[in-house]
XYZ file of C-alpha atoms in Angstrom:
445
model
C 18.958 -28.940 -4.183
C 18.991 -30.024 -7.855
C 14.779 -30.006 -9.169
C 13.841 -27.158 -6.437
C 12.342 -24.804 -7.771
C 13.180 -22.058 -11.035
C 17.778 -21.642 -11.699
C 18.175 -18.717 -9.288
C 18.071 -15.142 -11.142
C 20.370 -13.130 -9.972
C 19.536 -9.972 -7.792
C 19.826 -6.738 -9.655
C 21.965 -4.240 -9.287
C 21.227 -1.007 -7.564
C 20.553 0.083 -11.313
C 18.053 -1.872 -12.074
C 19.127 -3.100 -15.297
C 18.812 -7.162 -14.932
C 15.901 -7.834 -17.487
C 13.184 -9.838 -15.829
C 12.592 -13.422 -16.386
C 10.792 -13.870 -19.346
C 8.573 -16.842 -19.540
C 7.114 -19.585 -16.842
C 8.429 -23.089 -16.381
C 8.564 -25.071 -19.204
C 6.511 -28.645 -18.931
C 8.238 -31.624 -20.288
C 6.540 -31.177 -23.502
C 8.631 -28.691 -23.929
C 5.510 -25.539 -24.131
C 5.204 -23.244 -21.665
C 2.883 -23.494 -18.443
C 0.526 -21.735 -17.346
C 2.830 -19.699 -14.378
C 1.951 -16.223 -13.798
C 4.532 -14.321 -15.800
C 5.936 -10.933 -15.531
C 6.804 -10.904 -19.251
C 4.555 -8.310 -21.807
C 3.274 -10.373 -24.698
C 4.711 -9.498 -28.068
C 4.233 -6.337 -29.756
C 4.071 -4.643 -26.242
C 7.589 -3.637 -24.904
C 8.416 -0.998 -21.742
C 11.786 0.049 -20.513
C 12.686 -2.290 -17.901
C 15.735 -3.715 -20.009
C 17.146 -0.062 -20.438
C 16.791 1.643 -16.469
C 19.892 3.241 -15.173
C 20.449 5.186 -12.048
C 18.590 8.368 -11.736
C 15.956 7.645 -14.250
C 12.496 8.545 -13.136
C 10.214 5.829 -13.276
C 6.527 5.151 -13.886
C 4.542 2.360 -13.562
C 1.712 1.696 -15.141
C -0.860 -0.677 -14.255
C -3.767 -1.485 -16.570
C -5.003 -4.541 -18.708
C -5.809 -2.773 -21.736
C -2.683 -3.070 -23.924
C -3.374 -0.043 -25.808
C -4.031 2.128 -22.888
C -0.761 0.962 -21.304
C 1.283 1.505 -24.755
C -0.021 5.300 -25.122
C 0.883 5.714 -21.081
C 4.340 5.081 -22.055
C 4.659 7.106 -25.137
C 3.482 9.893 -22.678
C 5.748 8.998 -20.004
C 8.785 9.230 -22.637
C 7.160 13.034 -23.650
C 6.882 13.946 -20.083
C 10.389 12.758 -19.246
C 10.273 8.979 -17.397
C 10.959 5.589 -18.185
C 7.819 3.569 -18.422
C 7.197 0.096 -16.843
C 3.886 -1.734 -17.845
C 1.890 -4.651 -15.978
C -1.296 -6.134 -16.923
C -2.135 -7.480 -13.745
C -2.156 -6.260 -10.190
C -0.112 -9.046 -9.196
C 2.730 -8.527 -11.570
C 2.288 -4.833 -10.737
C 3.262 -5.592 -6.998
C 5.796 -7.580 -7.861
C 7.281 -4.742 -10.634
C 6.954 -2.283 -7.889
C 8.733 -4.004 -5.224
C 11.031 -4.604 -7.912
C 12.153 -1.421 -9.582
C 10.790 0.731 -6.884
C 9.353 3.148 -9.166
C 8.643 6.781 -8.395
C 5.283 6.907 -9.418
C 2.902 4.163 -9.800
C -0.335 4.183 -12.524
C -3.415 2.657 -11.451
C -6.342 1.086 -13.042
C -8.805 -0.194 -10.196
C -10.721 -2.495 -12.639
C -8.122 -5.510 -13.324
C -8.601 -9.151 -14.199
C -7.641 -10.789 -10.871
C -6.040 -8.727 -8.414
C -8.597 -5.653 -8.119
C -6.725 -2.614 -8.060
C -8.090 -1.399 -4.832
C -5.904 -4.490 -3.139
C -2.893 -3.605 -4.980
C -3.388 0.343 -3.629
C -3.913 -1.376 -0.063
C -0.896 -3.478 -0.480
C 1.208 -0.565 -1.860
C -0.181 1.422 1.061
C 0.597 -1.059 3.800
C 4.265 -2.093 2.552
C 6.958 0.550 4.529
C 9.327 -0.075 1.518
C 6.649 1.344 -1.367
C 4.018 3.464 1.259
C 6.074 6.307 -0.173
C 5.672 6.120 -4.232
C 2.386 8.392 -4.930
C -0.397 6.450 -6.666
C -2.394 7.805 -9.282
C -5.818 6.032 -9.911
C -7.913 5.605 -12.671
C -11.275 3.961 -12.887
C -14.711 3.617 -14.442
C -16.772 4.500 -11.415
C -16.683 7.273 -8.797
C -14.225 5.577 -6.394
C -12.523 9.078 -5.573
C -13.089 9.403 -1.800
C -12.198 5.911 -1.155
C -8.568 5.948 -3.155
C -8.076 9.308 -1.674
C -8.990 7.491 1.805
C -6.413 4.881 1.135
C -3.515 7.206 0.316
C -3.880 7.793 -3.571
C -2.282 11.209 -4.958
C -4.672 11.519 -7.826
C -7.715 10.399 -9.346
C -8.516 9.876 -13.251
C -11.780 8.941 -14.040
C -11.981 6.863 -17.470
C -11.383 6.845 -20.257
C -8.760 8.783 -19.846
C -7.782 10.728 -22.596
C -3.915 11.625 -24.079
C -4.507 15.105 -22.409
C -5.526 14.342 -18.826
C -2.505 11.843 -19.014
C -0.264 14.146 -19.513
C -1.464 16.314 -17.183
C -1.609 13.568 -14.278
C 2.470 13.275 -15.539
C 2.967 16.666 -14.812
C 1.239 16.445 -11.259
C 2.944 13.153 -10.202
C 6.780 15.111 -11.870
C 5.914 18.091 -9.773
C 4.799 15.982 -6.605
C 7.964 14.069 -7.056
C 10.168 17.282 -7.498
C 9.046 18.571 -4.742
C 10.812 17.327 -1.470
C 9.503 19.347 0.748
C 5.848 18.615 1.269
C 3.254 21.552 2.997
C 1.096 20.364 5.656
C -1.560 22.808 7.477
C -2.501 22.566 11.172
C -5.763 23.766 12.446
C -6.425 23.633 16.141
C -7.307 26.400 18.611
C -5.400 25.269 21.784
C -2.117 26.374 22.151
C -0.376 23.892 23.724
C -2.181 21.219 21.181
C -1.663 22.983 18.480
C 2.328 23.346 19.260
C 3.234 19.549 20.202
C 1.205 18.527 16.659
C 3.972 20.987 15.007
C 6.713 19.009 17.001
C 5.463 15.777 16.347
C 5.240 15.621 12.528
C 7.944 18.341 12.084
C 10.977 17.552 12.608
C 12.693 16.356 9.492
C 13.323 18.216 6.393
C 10.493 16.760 4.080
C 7.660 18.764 5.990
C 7.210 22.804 6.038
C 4.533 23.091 8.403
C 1.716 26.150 8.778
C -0.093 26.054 11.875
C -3.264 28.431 12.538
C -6.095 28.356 15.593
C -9.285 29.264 13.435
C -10.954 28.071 10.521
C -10.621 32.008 9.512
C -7.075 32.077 8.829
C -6.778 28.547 7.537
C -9.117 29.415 5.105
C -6.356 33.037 4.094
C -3.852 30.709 3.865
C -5.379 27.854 1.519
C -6.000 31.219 -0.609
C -2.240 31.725 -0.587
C -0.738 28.633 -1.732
C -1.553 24.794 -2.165
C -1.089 21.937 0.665
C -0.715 18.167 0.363
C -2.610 17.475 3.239
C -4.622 18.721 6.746
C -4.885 18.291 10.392
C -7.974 19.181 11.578
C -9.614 19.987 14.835
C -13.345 20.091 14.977
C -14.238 22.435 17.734
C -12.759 26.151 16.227
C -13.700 29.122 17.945
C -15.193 30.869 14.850
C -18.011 28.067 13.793
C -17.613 24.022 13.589
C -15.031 22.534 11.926
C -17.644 20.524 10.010
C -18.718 23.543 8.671
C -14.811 24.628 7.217
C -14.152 21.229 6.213
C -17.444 20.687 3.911
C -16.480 24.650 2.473
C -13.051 23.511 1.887
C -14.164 20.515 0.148
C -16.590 21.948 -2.246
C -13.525 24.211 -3.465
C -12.560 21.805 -6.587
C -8.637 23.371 -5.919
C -8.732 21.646 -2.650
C -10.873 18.259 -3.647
C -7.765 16.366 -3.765
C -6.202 17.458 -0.493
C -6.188 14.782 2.808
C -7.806 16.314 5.792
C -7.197 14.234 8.802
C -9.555 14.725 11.837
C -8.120 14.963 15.331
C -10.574 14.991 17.607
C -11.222 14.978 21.474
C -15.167 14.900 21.062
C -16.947 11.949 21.488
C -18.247 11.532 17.514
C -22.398 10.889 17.263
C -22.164 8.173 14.453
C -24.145 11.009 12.338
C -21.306 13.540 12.619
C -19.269 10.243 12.043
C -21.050 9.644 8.839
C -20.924 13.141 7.785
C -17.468 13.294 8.406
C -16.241 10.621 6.403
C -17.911 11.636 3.473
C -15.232 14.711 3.486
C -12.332 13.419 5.639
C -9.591 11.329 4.268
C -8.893 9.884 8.262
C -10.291 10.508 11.334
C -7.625 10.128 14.090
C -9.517 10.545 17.560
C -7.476 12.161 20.376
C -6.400 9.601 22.701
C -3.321 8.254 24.511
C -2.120 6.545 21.130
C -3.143 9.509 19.260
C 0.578 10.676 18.478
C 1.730 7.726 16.968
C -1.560 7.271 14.832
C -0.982 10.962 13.852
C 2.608 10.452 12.570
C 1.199 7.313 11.103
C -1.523 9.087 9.247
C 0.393 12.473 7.586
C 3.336 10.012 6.670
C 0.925 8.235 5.057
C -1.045 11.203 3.262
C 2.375 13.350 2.642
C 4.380 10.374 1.058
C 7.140 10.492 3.568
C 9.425 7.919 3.112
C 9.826 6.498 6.507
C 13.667 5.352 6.457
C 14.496 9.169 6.269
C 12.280 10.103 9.160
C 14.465 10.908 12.055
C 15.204 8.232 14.413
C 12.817 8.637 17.385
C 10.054 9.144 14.795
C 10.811 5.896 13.354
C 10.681 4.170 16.497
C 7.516 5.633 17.377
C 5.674 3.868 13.983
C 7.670 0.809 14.703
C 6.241 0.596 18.104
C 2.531 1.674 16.802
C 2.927 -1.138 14.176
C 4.542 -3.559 17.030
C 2.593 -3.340 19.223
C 1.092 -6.966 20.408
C -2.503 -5.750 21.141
C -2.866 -6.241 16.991
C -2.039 -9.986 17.431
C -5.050 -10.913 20.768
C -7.334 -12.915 19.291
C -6.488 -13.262 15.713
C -6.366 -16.716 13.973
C -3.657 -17.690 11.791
C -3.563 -20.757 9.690
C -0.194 -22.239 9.037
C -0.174 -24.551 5.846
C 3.457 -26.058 6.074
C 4.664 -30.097 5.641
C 7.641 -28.815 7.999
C 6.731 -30.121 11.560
C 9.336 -28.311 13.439
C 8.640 -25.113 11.430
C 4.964 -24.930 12.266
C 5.637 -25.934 16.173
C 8.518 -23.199 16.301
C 5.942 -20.721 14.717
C 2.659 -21.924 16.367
C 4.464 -21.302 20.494
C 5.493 -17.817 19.304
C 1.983 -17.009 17.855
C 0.194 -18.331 20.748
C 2.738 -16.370 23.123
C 1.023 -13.303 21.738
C -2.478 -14.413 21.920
C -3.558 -15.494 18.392
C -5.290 -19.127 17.672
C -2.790 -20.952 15.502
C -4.411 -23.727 13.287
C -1.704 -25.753 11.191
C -2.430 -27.842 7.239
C -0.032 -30.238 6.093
C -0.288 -29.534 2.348
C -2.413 -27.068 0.382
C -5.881 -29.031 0.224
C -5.935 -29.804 3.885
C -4.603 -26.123 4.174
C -8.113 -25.196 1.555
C -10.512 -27.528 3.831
C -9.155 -25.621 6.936
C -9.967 -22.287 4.831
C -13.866 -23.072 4.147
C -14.487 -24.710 7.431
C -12.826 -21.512 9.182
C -13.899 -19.076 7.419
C -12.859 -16.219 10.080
C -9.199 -17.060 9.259
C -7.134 -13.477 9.782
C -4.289 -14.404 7.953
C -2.558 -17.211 6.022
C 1.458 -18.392 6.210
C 1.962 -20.776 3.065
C 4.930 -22.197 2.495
C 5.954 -22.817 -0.747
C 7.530 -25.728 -1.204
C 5.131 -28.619 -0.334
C 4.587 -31.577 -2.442
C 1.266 -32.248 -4.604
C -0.466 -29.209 -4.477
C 2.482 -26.502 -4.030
C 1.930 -22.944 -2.175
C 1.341 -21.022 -5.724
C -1.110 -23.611 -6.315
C -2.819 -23.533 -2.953
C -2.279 -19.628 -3.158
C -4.310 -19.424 -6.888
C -7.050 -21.771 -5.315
C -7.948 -19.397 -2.682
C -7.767 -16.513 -4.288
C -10.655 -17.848 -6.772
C -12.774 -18.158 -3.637
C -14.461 -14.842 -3.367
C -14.678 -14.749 0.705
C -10.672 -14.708 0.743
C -9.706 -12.440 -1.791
C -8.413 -9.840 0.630
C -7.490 -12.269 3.099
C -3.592 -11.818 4.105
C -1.533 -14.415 3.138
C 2.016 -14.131 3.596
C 4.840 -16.989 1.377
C 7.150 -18.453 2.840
C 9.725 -18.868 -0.056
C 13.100 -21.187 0.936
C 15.446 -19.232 -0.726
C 15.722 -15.727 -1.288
C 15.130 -16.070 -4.814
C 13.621 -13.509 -7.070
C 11.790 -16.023 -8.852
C 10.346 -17.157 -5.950
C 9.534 -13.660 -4.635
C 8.090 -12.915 -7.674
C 5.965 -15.744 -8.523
C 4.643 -15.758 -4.801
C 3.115 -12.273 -5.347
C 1.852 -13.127 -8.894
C -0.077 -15.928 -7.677
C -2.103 -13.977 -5.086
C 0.312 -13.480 -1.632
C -0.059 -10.260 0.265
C 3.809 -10.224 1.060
C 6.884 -12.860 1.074
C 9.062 -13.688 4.205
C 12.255 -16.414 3.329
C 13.388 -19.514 5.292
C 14.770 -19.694 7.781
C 12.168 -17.733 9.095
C 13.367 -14.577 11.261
C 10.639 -14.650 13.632
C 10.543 -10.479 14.062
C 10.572 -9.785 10.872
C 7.385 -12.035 10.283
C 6.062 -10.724 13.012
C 5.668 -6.844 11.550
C 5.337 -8.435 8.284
C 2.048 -9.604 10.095
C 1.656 -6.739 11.999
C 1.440 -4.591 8.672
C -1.459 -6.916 7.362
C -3.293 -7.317 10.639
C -3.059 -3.671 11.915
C -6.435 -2.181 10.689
């Protein structure tokens, strides 16, 4: 309808090579307003006018203008097309965007904190994939690692170690076929891990029984990432992991922990201070394994083959996520929050519904154990950007999940939902499964 919303932009081609909208809405004075933007202030310019199919892209992520500038002149020497964002909002939005093939970091940003952005990267299936390289001012290595970050830069980052984190992320990318080690001692263990994550050809797998010959073969050549079992014939696998780990050539490398020992919450704490995931044998094990080296080996999951696929899908369907979560709807659509609230409630989670976005922030600070938030966008007075700004400034919801609902698949509105502080964006008319793993994604911890 006439007055809804920003003109529609047009969705880019597969090449990428629609320029982004360059300004926010204008008020009737004619200036700009204040609307998150994705455009770079003058003086700073990127690529994202000039991308055509088969470039190799990075995005870069920082605030400091000058920082960002030389990234790009390095990304030109080191062969990619640069993409710049100032903000961890506008770099979500660039990267679901362009879908880059490498993504640079900064942790330390102005609103969104880098470590969301990483998370939100992380979570999304369509960007899980693009490795992450992260810089920042303090020793945050082991938990970036933990959350599925390639690399780690600690700042200032000099023009060298740039260029060398270029090189890593060129070779990473180059290199489709990613090495995984397995560790375990039993047989039979040992062989369906193998058959689990290997099938597909994006994973050359070695498998060996003792921490011995795992330790020959990390002498032969480099991995991206470890599965390993703790109880090893020749000595603990505490003790092999924390040699491993002091072995600055294999700092960087995941080691995921499968386990069928009961953990002491000492060998628990010990553990984590080396291991990227601990996945604890169990009935669900498998899928969480899959789950786990996708996640650490950057596969992307629509080339997995199909019964792997459906395996995540079911780990990240499954209902058990939903029992007992509360979910405020903040909608001025009556039918839309009934249809919503019976299907929600179907699958065990508390539904509490706001009319506009102040009733929708009172509900907020009296319910503070909120799990996630649907906003629609289009209310009148306070809109969902608005609403979506507001909480965000609270610091008790600034990871909280909130998930737009935009009413027409515009980029604009996909856009500005993300800059102003959503976790993800579903369109009306809502398809209810689709929200659902949406939700699923944000709930599953």
């Amino acid at each position: 309808e006439p007055g809804e919303g920003p003109a529609p932009v047009p969705e880019p081609e597969p090449a990428g090579l629609v320029p982004m909208p360059t300004n926010g809405d204008r008020t009737a004075a004619g200036e700009i307003a204040e609307e998150p933007t994705l455009a770079l202030p003058d003086g700073l310019e990127d690529d994202r006018a000039s991308l055509f199919p088969g470039d190799r892209v990075m995005l870069v992520i920082d605030d400091d203008q000058d920082f960002a500038r030389t990234a790009v002149d390095v990304a030109h020497a080191r062969g990619f097309k640069g993409l710049i964002a100032l903000r961890g909002e506008q770099g979500l939005a660039l990267a679901h965007e362009y879908k880059p093939d490498a993504i640079l970091l900064s942790l330390q940003l102005p609103i969104t904190d880098g470590s969301l952005v990483l998370e939100h990267l992380k979570r999304h299936p369509e960007t899980r994939h693009i490795p992450v390289h992260v810089m920042s001012d303090a020793d945050h290595r082991q938990d970036v690692l933990r959350a599925g970050a390639v690399g780690y830069l600690e700042k200032p980052v000099g023009r060298e170690s740039l260029e060398a984190a270029y090189d890593e992320l060129a070779d990473f990318i180059e290199r489709r076929v990613k090495n995984l080690l397995v560790v375990e001692d039993d047989d039979v263990e040992r062989t369906a891990v193998v058959e689990l994550i290997g099938s597909g050809d994006d994973v050359e797998i070695t498998a060996v029984a003792s921490g011995e010959e795992a330790q020959a073969v990390l002498e032969e050549k480099p991995f991206d990432c470890m599965v390993l079992d703790l109880k090893l014939p020749d000595g603990s696998g505490f003790a092999l992991l924390e040699k491993i780990k002091k072995d600055e050539r294999h700092r960087q490398m995941p080691v995921i922990v499968h386990t069928g020992k009961e953990l002491t919450r000492r060998e628990e704490t010990r553990l984590k201070k080396y291991a990227e995931a601990i996945v604890v044998k169990d009935v669900r094990s498998p899928e969480r394994l899959l789950d786990e080296t996708a996640l650490f080996l950057h596969r992307i999951e629509a080339r997995l083959p199909s019964e792997k696929r459906k395996m995540l899908e079911q780990l990240h369907n499954a209902d058990a996520v939903f029992e007992n979560k509360k979910v405020l709807i903040v909608d001025d659509d009556v039918r839309n929050v009934f249809a919503l609230a019976s299907v929600f409630e179907g699958r065990g989670m508390e539904v509490l519904f706001a009319e506009n976005g102040r009733e929708g922030l009172d509900a907020l600070k009296k319910n503070p154990d909120v799990d996630l938030v649907l906003m629609d966008i289009m209310m009148p007075e306070m809109d969902g950007y608005e609403t979506t700004r507001a909480v965000r400034e609270l610091p008790e919801f600034k990871s909280l999940p909130i998930v737009a609902l935009t009413a027409k698949a515009m980029k604009g509105d996909r856009e500005k939902s993300i800059a102003s502080g959503a976790s993800d964006y579903i369109t009306k008319p809502v398809d209810v499964d689709q929200l659902l793993s949406l939700m699923r994604v944000w709930l599953y911890q």
